[in-house]
Short mmCIF file of C-alpha atoms in Angstrom, two decimals:
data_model
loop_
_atom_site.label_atom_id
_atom_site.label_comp_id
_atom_site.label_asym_id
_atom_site.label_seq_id
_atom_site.Cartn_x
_atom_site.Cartn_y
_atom_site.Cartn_z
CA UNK A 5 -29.58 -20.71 -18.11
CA UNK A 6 -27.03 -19.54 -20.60
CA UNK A 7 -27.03 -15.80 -22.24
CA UNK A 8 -28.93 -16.07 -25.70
CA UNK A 9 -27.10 -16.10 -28.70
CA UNK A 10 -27.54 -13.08 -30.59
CA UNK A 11 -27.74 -12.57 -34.52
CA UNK A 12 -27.46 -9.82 -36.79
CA UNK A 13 -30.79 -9.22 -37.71
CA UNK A 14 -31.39 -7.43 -41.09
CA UNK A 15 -33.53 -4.60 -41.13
CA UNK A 16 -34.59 -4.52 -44.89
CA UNK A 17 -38.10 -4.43 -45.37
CA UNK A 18 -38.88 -3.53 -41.45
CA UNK A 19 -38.36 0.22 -40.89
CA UNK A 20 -41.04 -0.19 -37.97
CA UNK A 21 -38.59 -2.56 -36.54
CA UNK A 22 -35.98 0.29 -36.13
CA UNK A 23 -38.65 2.49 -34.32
CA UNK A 24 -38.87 -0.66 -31.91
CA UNK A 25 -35.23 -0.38 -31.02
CA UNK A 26 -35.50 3.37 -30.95
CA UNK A 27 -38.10 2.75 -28.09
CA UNK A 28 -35.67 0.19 -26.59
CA UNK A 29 -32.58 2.51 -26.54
CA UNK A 30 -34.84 5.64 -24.82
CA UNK A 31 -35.65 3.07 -22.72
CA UNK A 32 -31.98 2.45 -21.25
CA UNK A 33 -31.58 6.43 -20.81
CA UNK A 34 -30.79 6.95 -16.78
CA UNK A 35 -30.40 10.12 -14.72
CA UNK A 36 -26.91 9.86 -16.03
CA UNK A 37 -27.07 10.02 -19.43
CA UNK A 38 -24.63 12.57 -20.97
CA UNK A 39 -24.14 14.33 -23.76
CA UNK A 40 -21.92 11.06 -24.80
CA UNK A 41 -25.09 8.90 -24.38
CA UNK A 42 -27.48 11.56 -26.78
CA UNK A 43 -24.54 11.59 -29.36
CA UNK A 44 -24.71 7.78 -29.34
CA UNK A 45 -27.97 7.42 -29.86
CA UNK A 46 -28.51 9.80 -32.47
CA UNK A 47 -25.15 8.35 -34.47
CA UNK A 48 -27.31 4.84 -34.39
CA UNK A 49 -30.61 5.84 -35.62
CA UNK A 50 -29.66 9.29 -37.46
CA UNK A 51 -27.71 9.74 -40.60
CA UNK A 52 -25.29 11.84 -40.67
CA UNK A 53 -26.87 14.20 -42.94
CA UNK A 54 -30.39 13.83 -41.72
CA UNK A 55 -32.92 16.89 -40.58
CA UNK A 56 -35.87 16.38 -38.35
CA UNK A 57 -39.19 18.48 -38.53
CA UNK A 58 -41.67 19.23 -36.17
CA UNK A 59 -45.12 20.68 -37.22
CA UNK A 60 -47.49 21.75 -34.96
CA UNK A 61 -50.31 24.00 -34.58
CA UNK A 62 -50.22 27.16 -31.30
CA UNK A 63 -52.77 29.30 -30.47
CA UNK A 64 -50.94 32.02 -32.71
CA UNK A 65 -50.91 29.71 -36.00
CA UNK A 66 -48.99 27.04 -37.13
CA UNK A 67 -45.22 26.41 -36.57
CA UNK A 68 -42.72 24.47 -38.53
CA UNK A 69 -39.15 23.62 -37.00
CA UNK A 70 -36.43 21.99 -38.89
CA UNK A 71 -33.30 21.23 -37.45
CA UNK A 72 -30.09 19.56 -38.43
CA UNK A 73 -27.87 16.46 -37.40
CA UNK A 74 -25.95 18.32 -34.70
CA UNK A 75 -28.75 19.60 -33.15
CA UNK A 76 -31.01 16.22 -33.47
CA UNK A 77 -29.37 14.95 -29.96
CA UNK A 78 -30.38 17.67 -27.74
CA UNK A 79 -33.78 18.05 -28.92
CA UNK A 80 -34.50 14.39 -27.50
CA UNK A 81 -32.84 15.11 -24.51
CA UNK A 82 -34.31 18.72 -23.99
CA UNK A 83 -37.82 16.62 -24.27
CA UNK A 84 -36.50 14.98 -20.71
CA UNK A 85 -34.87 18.06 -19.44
CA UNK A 86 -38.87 19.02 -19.67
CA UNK A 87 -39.92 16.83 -16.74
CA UNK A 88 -40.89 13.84 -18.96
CA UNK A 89 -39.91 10.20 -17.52
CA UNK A 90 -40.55 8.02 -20.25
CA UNK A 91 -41.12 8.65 -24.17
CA UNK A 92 -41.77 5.57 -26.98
CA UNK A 93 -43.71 6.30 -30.39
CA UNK A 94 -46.55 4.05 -30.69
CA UNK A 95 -47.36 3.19 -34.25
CA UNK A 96 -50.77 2.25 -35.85
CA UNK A 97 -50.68 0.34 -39.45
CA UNK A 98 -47.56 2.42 -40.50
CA UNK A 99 -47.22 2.21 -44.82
CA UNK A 100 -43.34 1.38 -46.09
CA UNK A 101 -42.53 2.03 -49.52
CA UNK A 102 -39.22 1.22 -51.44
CA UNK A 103 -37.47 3.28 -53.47
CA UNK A 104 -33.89 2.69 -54.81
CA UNK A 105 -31.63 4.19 -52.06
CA UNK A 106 -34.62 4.38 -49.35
CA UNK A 107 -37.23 3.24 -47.85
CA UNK A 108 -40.40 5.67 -46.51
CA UNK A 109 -42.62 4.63 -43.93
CA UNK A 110 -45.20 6.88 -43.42
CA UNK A 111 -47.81 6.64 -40.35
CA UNK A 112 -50.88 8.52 -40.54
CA UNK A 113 -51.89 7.40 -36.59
CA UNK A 114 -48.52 7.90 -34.59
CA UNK A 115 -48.87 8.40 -31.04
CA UNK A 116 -45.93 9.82 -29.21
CA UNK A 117 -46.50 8.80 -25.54
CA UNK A 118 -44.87 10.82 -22.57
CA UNK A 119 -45.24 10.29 -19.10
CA UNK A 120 -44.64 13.18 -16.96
CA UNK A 121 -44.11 13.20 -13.12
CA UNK A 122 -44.80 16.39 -12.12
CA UNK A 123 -47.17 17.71 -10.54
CA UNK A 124 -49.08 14.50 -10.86
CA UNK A 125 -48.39 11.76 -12.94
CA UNK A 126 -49.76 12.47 -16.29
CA UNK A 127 -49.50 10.62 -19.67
CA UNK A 128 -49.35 12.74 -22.62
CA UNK A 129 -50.24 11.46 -26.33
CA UNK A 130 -49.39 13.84 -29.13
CA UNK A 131 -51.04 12.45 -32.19
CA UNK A 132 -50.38 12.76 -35.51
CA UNK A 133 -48.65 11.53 -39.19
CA UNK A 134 -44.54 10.90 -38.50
CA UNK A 135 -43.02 10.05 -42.21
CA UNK A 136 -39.32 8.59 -42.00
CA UNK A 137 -37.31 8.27 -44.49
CA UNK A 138 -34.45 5.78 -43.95
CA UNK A 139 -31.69 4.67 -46.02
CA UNK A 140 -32.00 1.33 -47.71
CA UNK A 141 -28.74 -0.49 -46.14
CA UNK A 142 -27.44 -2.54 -43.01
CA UNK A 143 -27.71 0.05 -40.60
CA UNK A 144 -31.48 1.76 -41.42
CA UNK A 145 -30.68 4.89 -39.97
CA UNK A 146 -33.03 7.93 -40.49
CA UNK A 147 -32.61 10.28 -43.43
CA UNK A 148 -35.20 12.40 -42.23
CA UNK A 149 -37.96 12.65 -39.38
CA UNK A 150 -41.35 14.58 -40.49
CA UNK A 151 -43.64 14.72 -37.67
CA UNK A 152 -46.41 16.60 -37.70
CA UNK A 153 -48.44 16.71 -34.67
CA UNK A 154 -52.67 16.62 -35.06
CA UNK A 155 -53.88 16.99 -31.91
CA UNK A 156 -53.03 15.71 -28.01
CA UNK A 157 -54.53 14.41 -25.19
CA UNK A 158 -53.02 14.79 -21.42
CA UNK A 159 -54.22 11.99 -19.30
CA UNK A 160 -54.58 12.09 -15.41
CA UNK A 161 -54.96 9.14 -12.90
CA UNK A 162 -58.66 8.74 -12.08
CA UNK A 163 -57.96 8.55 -8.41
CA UNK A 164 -56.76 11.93 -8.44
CA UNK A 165 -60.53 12.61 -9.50
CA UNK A 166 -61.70 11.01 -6.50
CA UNK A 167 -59.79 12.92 -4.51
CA UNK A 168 -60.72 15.69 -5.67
CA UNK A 169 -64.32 14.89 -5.43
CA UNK A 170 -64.19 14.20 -1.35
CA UNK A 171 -61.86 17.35 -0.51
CA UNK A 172 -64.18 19.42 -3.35
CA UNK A 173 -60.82 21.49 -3.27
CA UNK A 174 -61.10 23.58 -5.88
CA UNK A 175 -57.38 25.39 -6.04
CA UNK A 176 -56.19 21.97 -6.61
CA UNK A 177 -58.57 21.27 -9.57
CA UNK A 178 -57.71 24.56 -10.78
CA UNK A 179 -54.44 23.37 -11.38
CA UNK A 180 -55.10 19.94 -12.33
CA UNK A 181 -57.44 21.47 -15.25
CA UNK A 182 -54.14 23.00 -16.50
CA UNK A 183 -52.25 21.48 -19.45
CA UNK A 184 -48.51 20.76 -18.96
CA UNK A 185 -47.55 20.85 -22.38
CA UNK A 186 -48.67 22.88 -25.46
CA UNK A 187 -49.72 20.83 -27.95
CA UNK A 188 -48.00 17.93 -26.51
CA UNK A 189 -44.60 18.94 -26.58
CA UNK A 190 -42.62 20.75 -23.29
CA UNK A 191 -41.76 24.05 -22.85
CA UNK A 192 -37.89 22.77 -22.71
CA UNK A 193 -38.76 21.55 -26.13
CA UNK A 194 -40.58 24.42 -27.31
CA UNK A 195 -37.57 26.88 -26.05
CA UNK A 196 -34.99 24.35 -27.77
CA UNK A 197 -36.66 24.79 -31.34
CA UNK A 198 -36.63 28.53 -30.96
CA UNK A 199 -33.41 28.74 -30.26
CA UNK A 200 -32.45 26.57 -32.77
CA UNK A 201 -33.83 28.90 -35.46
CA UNK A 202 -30.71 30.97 -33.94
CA UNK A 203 -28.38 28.72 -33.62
CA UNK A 204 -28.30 26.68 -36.82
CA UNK A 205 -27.08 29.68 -39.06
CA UNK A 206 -24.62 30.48 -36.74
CA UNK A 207 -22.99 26.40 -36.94
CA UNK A 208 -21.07 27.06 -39.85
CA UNK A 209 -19.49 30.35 -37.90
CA UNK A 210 -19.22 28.35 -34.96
CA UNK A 211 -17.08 25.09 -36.05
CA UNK A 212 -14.97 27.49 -38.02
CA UNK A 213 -13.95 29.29 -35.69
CA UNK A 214 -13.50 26.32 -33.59
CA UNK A 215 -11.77 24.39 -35.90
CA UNK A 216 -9.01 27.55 -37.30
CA UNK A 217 -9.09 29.84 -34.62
CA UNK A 218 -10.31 32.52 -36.67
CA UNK A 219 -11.70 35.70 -35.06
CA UNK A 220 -15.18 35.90 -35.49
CA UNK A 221 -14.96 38.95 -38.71
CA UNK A 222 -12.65 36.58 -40.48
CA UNK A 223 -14.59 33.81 -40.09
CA UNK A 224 -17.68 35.28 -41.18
CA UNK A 225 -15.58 36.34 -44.36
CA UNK A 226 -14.13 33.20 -45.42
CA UNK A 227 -18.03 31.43 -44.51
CA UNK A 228 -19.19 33.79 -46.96
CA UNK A 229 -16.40 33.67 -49.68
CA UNK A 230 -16.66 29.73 -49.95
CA UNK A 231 -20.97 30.00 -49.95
CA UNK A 232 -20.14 32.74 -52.88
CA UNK A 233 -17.68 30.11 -54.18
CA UNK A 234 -20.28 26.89 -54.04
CA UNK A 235 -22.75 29.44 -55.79
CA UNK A 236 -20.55 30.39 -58.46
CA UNK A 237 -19.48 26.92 -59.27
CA UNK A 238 -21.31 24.00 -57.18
CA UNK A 239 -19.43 21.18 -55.94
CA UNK A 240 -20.59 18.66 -58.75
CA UNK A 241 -19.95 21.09 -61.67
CA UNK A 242 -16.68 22.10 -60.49
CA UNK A 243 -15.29 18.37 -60.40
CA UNK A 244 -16.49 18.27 -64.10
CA UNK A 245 -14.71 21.55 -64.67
CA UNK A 246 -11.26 20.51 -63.90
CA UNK A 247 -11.45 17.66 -65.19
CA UNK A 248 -11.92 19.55 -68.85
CA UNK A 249 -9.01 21.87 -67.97
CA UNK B 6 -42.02 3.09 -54.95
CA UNK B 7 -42.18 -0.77 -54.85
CA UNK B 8 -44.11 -2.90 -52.40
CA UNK B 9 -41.05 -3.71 -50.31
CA UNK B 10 -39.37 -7.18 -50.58
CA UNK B 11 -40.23 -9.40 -47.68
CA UNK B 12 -37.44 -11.36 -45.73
CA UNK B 13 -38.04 -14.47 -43.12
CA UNK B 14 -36.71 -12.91 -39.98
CA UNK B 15 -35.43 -15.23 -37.59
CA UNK B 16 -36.39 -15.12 -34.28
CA UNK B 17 -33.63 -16.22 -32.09
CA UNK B 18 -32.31 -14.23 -29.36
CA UNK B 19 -35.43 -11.75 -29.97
CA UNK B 20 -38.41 -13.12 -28.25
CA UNK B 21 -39.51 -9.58 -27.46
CA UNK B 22 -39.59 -8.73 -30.92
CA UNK B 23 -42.60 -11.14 -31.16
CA UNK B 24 -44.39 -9.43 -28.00
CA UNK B 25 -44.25 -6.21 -30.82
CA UNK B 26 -45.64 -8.56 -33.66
CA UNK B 27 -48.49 -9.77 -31.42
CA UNK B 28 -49.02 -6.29 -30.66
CA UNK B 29 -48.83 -5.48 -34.37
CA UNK B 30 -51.69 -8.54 -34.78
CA UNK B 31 -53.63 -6.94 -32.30
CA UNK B 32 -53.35 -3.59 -34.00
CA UNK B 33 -54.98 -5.36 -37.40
CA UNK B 34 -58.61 -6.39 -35.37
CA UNK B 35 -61.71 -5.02 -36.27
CA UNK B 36 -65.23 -5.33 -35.41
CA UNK B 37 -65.63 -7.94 -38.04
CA UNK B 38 -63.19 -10.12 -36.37
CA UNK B 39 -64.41 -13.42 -35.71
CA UNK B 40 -63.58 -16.81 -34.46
CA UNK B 41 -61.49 -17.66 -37.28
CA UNK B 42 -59.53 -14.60 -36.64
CA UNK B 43 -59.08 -15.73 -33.15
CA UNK B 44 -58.05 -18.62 -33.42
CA UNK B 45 -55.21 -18.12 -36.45
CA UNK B 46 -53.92 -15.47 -33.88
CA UNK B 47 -53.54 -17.63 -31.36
CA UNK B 48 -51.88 -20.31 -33.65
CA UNK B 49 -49.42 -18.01 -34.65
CA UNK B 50 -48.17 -16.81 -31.33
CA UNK B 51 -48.94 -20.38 -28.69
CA UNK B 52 -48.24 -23.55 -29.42
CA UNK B 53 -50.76 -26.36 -29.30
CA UNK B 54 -50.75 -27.51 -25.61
CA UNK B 55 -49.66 -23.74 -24.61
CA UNK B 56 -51.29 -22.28 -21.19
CA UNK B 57 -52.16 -18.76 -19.90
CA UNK B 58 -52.08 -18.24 -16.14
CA UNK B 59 -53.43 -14.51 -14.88
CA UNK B 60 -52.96 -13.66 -11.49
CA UNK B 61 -54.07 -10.71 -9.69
CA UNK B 62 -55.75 -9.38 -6.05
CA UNK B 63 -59.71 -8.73 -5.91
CA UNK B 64 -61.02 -7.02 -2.62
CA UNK B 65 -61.82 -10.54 -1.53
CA UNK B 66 -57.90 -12.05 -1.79
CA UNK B 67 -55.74 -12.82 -4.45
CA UNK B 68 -57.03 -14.60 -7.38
CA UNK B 69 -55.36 -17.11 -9.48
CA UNK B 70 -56.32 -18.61 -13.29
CA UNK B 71 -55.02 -21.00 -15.73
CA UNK B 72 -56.66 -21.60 -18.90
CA UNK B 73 -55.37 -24.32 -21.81
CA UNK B 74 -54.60 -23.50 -25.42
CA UNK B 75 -58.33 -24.18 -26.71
CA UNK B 76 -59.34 -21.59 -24.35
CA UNK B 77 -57.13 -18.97 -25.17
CA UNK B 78 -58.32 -17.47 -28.05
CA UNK B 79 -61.81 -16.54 -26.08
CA UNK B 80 -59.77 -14.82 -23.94
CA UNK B 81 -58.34 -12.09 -25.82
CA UNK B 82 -61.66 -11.86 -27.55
CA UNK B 83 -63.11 -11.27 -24.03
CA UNK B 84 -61.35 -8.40 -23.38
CA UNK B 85 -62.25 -6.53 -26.51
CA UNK B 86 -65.83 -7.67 -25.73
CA UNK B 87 -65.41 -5.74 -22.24
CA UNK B 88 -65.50 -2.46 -23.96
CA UNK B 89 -61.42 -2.74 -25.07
CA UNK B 90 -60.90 -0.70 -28.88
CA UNK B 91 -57.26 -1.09 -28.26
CA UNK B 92 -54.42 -3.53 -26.27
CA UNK B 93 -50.75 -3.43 -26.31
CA UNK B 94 -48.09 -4.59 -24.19
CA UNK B 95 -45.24 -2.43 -23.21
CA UNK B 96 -42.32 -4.09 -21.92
CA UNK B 97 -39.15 -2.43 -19.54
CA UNK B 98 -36.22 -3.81 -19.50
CA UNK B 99 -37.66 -7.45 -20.49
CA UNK B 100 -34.72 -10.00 -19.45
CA UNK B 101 -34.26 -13.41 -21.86
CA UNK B 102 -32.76 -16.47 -20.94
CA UNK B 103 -31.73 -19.79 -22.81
CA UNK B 104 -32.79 -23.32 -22.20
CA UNK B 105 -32.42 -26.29 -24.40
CA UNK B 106 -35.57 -25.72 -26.09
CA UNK B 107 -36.99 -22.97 -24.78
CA UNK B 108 -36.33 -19.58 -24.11
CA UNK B 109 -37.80 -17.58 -21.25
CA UNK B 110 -38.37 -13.58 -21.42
CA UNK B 111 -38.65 -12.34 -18.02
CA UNK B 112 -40.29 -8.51 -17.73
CA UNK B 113 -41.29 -7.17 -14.07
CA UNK B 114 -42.12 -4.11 -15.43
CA UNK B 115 -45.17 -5.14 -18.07
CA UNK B 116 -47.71 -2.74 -18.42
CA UNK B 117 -50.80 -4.28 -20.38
CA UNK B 118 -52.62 -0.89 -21.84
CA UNK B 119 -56.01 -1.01 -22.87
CA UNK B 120 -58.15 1.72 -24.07
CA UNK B 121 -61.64 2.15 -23.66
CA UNK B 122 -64.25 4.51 -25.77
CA UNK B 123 -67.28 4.49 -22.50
CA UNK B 124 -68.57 6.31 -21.07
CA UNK B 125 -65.23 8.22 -21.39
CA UNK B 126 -62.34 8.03 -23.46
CA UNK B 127 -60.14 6.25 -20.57
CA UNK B 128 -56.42 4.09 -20.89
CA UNK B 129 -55.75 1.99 -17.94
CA UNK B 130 -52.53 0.70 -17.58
CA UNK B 131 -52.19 -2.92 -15.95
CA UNK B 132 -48.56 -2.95 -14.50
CA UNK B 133 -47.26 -6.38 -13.53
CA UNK B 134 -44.76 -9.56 -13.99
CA UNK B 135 -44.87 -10.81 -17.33
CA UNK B 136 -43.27 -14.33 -17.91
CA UNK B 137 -43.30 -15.88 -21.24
CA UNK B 138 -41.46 -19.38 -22.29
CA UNK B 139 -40.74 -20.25 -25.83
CA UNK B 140 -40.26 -23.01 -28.08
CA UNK B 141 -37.14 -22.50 -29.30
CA UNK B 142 -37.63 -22.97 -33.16
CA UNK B 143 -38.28 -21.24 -36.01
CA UNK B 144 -41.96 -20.19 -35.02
CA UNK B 145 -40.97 -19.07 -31.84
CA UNK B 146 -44.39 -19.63 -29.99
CA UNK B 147 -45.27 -19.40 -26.24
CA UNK B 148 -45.79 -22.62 -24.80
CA UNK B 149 -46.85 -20.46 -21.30
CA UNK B 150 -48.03 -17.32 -20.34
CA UNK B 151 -47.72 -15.87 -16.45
CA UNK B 152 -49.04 -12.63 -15.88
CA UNK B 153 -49.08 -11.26 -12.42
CA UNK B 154 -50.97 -8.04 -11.88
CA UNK B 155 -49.55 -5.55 -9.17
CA UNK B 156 -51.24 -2.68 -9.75
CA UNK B 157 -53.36 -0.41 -12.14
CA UNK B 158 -54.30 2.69 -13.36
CA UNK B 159 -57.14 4.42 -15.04
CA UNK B 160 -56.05 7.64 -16.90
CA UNK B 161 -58.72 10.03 -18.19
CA UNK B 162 -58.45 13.13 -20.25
CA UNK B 163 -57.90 16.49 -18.27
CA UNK B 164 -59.90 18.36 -20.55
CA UNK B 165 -62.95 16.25 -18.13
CA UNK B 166 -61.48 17.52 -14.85
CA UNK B 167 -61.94 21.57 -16.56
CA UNK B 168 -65.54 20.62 -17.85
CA UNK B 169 -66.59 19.32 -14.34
CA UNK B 170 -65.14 22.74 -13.10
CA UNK B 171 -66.66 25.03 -14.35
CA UNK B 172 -70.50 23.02 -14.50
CA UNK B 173 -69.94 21.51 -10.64
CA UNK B 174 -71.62 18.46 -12.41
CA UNK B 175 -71.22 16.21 -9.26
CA UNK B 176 -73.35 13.31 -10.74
CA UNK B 177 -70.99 13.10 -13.76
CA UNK B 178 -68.27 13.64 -11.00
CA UNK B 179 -69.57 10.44 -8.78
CA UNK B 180 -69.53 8.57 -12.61
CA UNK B 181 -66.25 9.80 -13.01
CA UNK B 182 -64.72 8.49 -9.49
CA UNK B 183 -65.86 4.70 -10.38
CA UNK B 184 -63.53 2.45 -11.44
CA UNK B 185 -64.69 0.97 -14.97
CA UNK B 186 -61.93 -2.18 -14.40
CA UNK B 187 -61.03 -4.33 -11.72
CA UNK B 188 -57.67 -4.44 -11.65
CA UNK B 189 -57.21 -3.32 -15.35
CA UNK B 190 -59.32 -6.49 -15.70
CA UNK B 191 -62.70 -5.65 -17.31
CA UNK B 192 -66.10 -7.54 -16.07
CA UNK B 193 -66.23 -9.63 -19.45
CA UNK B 194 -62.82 -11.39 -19.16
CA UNK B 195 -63.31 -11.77 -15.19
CA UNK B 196 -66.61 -13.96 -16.05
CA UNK B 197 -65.04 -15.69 -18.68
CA UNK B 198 -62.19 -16.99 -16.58
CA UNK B 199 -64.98 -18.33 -13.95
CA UNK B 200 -66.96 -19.80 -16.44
CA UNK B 201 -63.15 -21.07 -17.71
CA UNK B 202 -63.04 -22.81 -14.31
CA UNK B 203 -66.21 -24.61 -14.91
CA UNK B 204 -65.58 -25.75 -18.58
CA UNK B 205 -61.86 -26.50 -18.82
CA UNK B 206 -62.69 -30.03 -16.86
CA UNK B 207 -65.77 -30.59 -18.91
CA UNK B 208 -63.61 -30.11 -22.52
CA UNK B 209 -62.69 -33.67 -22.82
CA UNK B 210 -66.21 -35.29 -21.95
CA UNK B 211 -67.17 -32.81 -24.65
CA UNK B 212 -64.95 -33.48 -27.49
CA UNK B 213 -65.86 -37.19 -27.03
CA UNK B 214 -69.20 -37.05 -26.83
CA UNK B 215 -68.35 -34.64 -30.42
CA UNK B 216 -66.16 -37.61 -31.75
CA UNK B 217 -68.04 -40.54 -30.66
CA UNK B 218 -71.65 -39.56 -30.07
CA UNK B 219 -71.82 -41.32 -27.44
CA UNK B 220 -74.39 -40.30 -24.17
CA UNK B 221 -72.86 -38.27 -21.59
CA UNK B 222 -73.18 -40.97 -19.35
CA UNK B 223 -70.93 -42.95 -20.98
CA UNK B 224 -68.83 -40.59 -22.15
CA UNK B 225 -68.24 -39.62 -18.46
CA UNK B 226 -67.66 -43.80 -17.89
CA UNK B 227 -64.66 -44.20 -21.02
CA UNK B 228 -63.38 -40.83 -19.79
CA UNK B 229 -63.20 -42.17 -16.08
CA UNK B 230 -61.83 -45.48 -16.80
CA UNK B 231 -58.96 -43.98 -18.97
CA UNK B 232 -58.00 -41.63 -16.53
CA UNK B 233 -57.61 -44.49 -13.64
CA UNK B 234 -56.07 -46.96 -16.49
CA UNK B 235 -53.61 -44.14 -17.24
CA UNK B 236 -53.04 -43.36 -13.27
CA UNK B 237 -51.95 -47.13 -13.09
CA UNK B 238 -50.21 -47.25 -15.84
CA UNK B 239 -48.78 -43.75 -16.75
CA UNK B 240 -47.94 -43.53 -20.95
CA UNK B 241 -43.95 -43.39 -19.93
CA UNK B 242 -44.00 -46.68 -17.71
CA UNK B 243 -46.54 -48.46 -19.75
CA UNK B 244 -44.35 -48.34 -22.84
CA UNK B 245 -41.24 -49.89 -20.74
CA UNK B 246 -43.63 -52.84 -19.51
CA UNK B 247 -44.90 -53.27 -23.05
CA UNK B 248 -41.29 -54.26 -23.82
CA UNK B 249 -40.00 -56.06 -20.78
CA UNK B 250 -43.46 -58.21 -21.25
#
């Protein structure tokens, strides 16, 4: 048997298809993916512009985290770092719509499925509505990733039950009546998202200094001398400006 | 927004990406589903003399079943008559090869997943050898189906284990224990393949006694006779004689 020839397949009018290969690719991750590996994946289904939301409800109210490109890579990995094995998004009769640069699908029944190996195999699904925005060319990445999670249900292996139910051993049910996630996502996660809050602010500082070798002061000045700047005169007006000079 | 312009996709190279579309099928039954229903789903994904083979391990030895196209759309049926609101197939690292006119998709790591509403909410996960061979065309249908089971699992929400806790409800805990599948199988499919056994040979003296009303004595006679004529004269041979006559 011969390797199959392989086609460029276009995209256009199948956002759900990209979610398929976004499965796929999470599916290749090993023990060894790197850094390299996260950047990769989020350069082929990410934009380089694009922000990703997460919305879910704690015991203390309802939380909102948005974070940025640069930061999109390591909050799928920290996900892993959490303990989980495995991660897809199931989709149930997502909606697309077209508009001129884009195209939005928008699923109101989106399962996120984790499987977890510790300290029994559990399956978590973290329901809710994920709306993607993706730009309308040959590549379909994401613009933007709005998830917002309803509700979630952690699944454990019947036998376990079983077990259970012959040793009546009730320290272990204790524990096995504990959730290992809060509201389906990790504490890894959880931790990531709060510190992103931080750390996205700080970027700008950061790649400044990185890129000039400013001390932190002047960078901090000349950060807030070209914000003042964009304020004053914002990037499209200014073009216009000179132009008329 | 615009409903989104549709494109033909072609298959080739992807016959996973048509394991996701029968998923995506599946996905769009309802209770009203009916025969007709059935049957156009199984026309779009198996060709006309496809065949489904299921293979798994009761407590009495392993178990083997092969069922023709006509049969197949009773099949799936069966399993949502078993209690199923939901089936999907998740494939790992699914591997395709190339023939003249077929291409085969070989995945060791299937997992069939079926959820089922009583008497608790409970997703068992049928892990086996999937092997798939399609026409190579512009359809892309399976002409045959292997599925060998290797093991299950029944997943149930935690939140059951803590309710159990804290009533010691050991009736509800002996329900619990009890399998609700055999082998991810459920007890409506299993009797349908037996009864599969007994009808598959029957089919033809059926559909002529349909076509030519004639008794089933005689249809079992004509049937009989063209079997040995053909056994004597097989179609390939017959046509060479024909021409050396």
């Amino acid at each position: 048997s011969l390797p199959v020839p392989r086609r460029h397949t276009p995209y256009f009018g199948q956002p759900d298809y990209r979610i398929y290969e976004l499965n796929k690719r999470l599916q290749q991750r090993t023990e060894d993916s790197d850094n390299l590996w996260w950047d990769a994946f989020a350069t082929e289904f990410f934009e380089d512009d694009a922000s990703l939301t997460l919305a879910f409800c704690l015991e203390d109210g309802p939380k909102r985290y948005t974070i940025g490109r640069t930061l999109i890579p390591r909050y799928f990995r920290s996900i892993f770092e959490g303990g989980v094995t495995e991660l897809y998004y199931n989709m149930k009769h997502p909606k697309e719509s077209f508009h001129n640069t884009s195209i939005t699908l928008d699923c109101d029944q989106c399962t996120m499925i984790t499987h977890h190996g510790k300290p029994l195999f559990t399956k978590v699904c973290t329901e809710g509505r994920l709306i993607l925005e993706f730009t309308f060319d040959d590549l379909m990445r994401i613009k933007s990733w709005h998830f917002a999670v309803r509700t979630h249900r952690e699944l454990i292996p019947r036998s376990v039950v079983v077990g259970m139910h012959s040793q009546q051993d009730t320290s272990m049910l204790d524990q096995l009546s504990k959730n290992i996630t809060r509201q389906g996502i990790t504490n890894s996660t959880l931790n990531y998202l709060r510190l992103c809050v931080i750390l996205e602010p700080m970027q700008e500082l950061m790649s400044r200094h990185k890129a000039y070798a400013l001390s932190p002061r002047d960078c901090l000045k000349t950060t807030l001398f070209q914000k003042w700047q964009r304020m004053v005169a914002p990037p499209g007006k200014r073009g216009t400006n000179f132009i008329a000079l």
